[in-house]
Coordinates of C-alpha atoms in Angstrom, one line a residue:
X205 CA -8.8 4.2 26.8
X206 CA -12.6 3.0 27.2
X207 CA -12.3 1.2 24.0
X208 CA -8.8 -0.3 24.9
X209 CA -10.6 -1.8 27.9
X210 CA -13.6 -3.1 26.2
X211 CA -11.5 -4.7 23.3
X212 CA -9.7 -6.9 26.1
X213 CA -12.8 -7.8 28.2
X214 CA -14.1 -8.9 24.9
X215 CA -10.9 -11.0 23.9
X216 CA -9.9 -11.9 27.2
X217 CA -14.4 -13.2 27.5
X218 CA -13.6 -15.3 23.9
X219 CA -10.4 -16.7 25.0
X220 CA -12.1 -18.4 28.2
X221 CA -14.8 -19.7 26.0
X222 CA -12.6 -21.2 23.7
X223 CA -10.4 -22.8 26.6
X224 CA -13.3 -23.9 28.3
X225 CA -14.8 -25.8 26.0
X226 CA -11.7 -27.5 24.3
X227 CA -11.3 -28.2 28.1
X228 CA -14.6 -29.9 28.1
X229 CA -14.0 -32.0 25.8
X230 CA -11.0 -33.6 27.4
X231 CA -8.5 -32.3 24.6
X232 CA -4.7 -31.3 25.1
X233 CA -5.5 -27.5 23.4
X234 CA -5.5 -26.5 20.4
X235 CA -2.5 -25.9 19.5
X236 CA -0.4 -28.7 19.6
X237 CA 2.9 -27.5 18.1
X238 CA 4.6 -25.9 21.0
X239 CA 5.5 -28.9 22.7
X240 CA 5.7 -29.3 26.3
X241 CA 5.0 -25.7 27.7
X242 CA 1.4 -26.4 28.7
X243 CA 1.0 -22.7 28.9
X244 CA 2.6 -21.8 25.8
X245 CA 0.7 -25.0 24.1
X246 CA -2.6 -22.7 25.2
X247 CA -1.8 -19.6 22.8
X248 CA -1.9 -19.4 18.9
X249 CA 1.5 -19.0 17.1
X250 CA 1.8 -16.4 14.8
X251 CA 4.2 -14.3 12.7
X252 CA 3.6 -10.2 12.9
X253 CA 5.7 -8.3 10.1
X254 CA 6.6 -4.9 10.8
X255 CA 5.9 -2.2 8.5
X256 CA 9.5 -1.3 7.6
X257 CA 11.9 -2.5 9.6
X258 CA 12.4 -1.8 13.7
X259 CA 11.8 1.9 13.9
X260 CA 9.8 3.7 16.4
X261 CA 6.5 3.9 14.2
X262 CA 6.6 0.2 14.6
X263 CA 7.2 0.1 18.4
X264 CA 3.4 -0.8 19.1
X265 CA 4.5 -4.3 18.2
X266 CA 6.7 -5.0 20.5
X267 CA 5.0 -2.8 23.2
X268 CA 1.6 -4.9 22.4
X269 CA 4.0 -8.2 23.2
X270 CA 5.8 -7.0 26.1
X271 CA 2.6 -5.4 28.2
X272 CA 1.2 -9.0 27.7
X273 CA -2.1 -7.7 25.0
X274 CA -1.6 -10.7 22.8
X275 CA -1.0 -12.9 25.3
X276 CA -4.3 -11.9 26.9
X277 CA -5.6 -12.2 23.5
X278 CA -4.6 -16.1 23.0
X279 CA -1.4 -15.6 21.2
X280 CA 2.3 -16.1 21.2
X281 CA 3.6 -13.7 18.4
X282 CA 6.8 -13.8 16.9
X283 CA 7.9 -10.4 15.3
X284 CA 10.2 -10.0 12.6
X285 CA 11.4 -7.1 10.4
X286 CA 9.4 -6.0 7.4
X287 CA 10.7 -4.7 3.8
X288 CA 7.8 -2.6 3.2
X289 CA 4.3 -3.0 1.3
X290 CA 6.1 -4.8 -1.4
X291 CA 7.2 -7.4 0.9
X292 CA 4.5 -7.6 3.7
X293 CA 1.9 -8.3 1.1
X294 CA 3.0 -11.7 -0.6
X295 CA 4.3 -13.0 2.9
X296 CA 0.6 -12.6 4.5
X297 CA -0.7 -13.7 1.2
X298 CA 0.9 -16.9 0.8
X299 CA 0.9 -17.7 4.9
X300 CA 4.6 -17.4 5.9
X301 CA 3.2 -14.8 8.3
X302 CA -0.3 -14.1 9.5
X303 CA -0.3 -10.2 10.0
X304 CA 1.4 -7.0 9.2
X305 CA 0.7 -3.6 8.2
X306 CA 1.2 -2.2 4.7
X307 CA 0.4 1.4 3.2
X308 CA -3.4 0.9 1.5
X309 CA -2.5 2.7 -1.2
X310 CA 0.6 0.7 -1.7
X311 CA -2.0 -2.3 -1.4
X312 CA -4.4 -0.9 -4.0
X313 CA -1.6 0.1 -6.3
X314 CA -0.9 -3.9 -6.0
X315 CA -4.3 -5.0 -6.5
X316 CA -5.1 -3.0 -9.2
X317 CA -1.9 -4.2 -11.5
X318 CA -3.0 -7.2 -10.7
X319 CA 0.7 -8.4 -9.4
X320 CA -0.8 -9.5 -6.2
X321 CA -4.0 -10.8 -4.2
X322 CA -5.2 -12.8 -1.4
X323 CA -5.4 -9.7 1.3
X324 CA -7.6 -7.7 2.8
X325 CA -7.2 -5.0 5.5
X326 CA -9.0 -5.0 8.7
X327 CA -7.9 -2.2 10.8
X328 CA -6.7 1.3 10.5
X329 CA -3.3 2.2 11.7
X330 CA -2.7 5.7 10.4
X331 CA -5.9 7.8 9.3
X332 CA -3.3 9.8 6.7
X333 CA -0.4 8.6 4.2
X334 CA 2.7 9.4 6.1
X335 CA 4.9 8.7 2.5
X336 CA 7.4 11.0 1.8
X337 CA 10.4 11.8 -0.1
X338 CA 13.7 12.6 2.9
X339 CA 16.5 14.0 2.5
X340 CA 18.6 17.0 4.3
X341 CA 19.8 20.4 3.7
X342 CA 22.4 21.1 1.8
X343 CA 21.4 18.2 -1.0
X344 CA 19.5 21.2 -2.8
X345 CA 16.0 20.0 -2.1
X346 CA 13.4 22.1 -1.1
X347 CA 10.2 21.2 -3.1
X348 CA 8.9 18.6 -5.8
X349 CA 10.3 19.8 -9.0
X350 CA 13.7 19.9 -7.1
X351 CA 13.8 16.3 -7.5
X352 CA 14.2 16.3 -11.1
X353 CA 18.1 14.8 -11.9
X354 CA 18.4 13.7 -8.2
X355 CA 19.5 10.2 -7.1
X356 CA 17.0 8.6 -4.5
X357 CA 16.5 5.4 -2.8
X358 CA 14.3 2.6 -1.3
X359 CA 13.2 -0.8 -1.2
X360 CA 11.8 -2.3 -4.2
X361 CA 8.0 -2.2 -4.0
X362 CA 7.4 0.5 -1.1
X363 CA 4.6 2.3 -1.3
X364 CA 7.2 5.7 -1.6
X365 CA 8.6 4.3 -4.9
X366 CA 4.9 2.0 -6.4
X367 CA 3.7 5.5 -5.6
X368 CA 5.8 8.2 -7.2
X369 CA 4.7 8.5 -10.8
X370 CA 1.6 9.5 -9.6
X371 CA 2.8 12.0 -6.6
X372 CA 5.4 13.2 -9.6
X373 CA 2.6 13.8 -12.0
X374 CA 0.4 15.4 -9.5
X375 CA 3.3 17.5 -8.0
X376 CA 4.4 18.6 -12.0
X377 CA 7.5 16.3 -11.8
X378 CA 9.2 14.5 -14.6
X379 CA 9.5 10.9 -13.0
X380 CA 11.6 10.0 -16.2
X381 CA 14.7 12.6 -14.9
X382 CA 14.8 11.1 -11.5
X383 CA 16.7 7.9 -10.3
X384 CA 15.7 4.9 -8.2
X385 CA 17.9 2.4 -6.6
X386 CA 17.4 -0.3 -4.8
X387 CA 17.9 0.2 -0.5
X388 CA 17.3 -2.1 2.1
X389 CA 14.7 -0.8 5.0
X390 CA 17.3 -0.7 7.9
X391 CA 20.1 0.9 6.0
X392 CA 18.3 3.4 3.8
X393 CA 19.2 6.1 6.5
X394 CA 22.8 5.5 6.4
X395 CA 22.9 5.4 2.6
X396 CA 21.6 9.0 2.7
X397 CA 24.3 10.2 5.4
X398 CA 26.9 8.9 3.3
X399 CA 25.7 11.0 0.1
X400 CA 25.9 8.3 -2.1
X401 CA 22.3 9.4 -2.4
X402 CA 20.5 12.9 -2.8
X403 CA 17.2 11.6 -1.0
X404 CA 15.2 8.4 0.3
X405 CA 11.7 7.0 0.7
X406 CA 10.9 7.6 4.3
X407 CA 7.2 7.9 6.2
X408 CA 7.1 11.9 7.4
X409 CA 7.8 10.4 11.4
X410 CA 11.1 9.4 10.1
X411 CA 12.6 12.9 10.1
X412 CA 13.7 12.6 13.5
X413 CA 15.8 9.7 13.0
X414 CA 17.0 10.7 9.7
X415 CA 18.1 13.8 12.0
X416 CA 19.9 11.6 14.3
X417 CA 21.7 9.4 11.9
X418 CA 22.7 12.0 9.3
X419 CA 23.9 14.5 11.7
X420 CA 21.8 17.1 9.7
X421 CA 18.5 19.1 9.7
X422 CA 16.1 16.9 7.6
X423 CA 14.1 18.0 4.4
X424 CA 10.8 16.3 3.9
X425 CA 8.5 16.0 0.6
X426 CA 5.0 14.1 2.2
X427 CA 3.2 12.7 -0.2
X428 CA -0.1 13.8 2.1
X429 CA 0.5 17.7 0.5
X430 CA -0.9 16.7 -3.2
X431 CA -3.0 13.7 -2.4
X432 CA -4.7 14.3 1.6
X433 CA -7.4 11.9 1.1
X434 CA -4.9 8.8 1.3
X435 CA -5.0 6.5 4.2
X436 CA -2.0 5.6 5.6
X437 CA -1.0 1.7 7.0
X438 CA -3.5 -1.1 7.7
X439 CA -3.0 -3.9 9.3
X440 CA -3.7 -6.9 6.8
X441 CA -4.3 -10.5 6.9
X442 CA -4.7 -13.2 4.0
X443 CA -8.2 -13.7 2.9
X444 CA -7.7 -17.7 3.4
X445 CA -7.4 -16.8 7.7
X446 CA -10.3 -13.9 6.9
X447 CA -12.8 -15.9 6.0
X448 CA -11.8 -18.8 8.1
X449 CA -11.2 -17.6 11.9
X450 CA -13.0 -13.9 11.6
X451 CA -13.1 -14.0 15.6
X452 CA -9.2 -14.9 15.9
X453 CA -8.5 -12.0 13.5
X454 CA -10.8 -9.7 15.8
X455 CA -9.1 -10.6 18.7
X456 CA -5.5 -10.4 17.1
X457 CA -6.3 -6.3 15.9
X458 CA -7.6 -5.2 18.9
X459 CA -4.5 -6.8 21.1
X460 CA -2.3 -4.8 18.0
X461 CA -4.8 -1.8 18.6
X462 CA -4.0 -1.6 22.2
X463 CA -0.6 -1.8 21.8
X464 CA -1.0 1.0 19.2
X465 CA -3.1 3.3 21.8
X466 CA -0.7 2.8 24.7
X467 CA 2.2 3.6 22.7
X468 CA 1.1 6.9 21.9
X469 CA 0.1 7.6 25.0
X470 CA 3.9 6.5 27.0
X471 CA 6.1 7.3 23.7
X472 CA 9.0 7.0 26.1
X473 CA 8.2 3.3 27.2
X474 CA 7.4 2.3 23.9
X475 CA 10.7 3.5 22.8
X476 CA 12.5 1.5 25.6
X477 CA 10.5 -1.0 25.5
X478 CA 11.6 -1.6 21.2
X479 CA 15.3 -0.9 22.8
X480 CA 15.2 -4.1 24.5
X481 CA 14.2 -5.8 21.4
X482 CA 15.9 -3.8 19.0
X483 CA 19.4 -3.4 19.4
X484 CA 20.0 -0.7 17.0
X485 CA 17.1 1.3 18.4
X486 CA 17.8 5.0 19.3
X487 CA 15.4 5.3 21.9
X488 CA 14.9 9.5 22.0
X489 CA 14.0 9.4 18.0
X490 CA 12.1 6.1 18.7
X491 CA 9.6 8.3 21.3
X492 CA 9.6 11.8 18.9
X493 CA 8.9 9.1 15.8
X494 CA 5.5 8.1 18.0
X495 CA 4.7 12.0 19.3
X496 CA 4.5 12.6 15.5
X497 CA 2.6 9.6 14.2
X498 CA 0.0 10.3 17.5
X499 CA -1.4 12.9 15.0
X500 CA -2.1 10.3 12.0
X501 CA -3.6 7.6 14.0
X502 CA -6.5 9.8 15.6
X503 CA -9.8 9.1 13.5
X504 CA -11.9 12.4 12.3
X505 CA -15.5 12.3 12.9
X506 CA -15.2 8.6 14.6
X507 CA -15.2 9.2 18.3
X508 CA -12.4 7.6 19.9
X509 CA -12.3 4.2 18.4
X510 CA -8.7 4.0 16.1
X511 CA -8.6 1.4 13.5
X512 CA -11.6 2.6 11.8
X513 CA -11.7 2.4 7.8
X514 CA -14.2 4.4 6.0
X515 CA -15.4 3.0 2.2
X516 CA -16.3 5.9 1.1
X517 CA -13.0 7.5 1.4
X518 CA -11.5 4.5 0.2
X519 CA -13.4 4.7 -3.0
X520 CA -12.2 8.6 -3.6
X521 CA -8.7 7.7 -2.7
X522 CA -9.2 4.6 -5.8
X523 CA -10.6 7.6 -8.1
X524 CA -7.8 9.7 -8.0
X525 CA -5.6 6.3 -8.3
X526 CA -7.7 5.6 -11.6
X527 CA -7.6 9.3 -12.6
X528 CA -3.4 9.4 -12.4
X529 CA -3.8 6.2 -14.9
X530 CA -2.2 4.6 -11.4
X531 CA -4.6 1.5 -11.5
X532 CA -4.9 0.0 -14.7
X533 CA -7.6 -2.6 -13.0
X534 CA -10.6 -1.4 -11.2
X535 CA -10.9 -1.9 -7.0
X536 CA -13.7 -1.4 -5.0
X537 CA -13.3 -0.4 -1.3
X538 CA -14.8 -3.9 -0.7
X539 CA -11.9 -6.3 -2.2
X540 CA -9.2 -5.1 -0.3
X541 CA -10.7 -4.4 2.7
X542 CA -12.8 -6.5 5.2
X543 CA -15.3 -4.3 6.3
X544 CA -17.1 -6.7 8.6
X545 CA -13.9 -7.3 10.4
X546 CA -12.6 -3.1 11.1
X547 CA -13.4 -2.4 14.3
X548 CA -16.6 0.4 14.4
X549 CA -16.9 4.3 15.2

């Protein structure tokens, strides 16, 4: 919690600058779009994607908004559902939202076909890949090559789906024998209970909400058990705000950062806390969603500071990419992330 602290003295310290100066020199505020809330007129409006729709892994959101870290941090964020990697991405990219987190291999996978640019990562917010394959007993799944002639869904472009050919061809799966279809991020759960399905893309925290809608004892396939040296989400921003308001992008991760931390510490709040937001939230699998992700988010080797990235992992994760024929153009650690932007061990 030391670093927590020091990440809000540090925005809270820039946030008075800022203020004091605009103040000085007789202006109404920066931002000028809010109207007539003087207060509100103060902070810096921007859009936060989730990860993949309102589930507990994405609580820290919410819990960052409610306990007041942005707002301490000079912003008034408004937080809307995301549809995965394949989403987030081109809405940071193009400026219809500021923020949001997406799997970095998912990202690389992106870069490296060259369907997208115009990103960059700048915190951690799981150390591991937490993409899996879900589904529950009974649907005859119980390891990789089980897969082969089984029916699964997701959204178009997650990083469970970009990523399967090579988790297939690494696990000694014929992708060509199974099925996609398309899911939406919300729903993909029910689509499963109703066995229209035999299995969906899910992060490995899902399991006990797939539990809880399904009725059943869930089956998971992580993709972490044939490829460990993936990271899992980072937060991302476009390049454009990157380069052009560094310290605003500082400020904005470690207020995201905090949430993160305290959620993982109260699991229950957090949970109630994305209840009051999130009317469909089951608040027990919200919490057991966090106590499992508590595990991915703790850095190795880096003290206590979370949201570290390290290059030279990124670069062996790209190596096995390039060696799966996964990236057909070459990425350095250095063009999809902002290294002097992730916070330090």
């Amino acid at each position: 919690m030391h670093m927590s602290r020091l990440a809000r003295t540090v925005a809270a310290t820039a946030l008075a600058t800022v203020l004091t100066l605009v103040a000085g020199c007789g202006g109404s505020g920066s931002d000028t779009a809010s109207g007539t809330n003087g207060t509100k007129a103060e902070k810096e409006k921007v859009t936060y994607l989730t990860s993949f729709g309102n589930f507990g892994r994405d609580a820290y959101a919410w819990v960052a908004k409610d306990k007041g870290f942005f707002e301490e941090a000079g912003f008034d964020v408004e937080i809307k559902p995301g549809q995965g990697t394949g989403g987030v991405i081109p809405a940071v990219a193009s400026g219809r939202a500021q923020f949001g987190p997406i799997d970095l291999t998912g990202g690389l996978l992106q870069m490296g076909s060259g369907r997208t640019k115009d990103f960059v990562a700048v915190a951690a917010i799981q150390q591991r890949t937490m993409a899996a394959i879900a589904t529950i007993e009974g649907e005859g799944i119980d390891d990789p090559k089980d897969l082969e002639g089984k029916r699964l869904a997701d959204t178009p472009g997650s990083v469970v789906r970009s990523l399967f050919p090579t988790y297939a061809r690494l696990a000694g799966v014929d992708a060509g024998e199974v099925t996609w279809v398309n899911g939406d991020a919300q729903a993909l759960m029910g689509t499963l209970a109703s066995g229209s399905v035999d299995g969906i893309g899910q992060f490995v925290v899902g399991e006990p909400t797939v539990e809880a809608v399904t009725g059943k004892k869930a089956v998971l396939l992580p993709y972490g058990d044939v490829m460990p040296d993936l990271y899992g989400n980072v937060l991302i921003t476009s390049t454009k705000l990157a380069e052009e308001e560094p310290e605003m992008v500082k400020r904005f991760s470690a207020a995201l950062l905090e949430g993160l931390e305290y959620s993982l510490a109260h699991s229950e709040e957090a949970a109630e806390i994305l209840g009051r937001n999130v009317d469909a939230t089951n608040p027990a699998a919200a919490a057991a969603e966090l106590e499992l992700m508590a595990a991915y988010v703790a850095p190795d080797g880096s003290g206590s500071t979370i949201g570290t990235l390290d290059a030279g992992r990124v670069a062996k994760s790209i190596t096995m990419l390039r060696e799966a024929d996964a990236l057909p153009r070459n990425v350095t650690p250095e063009q999809i992330i902002d290294f002097d932007l992730v916070p330090k061990a």
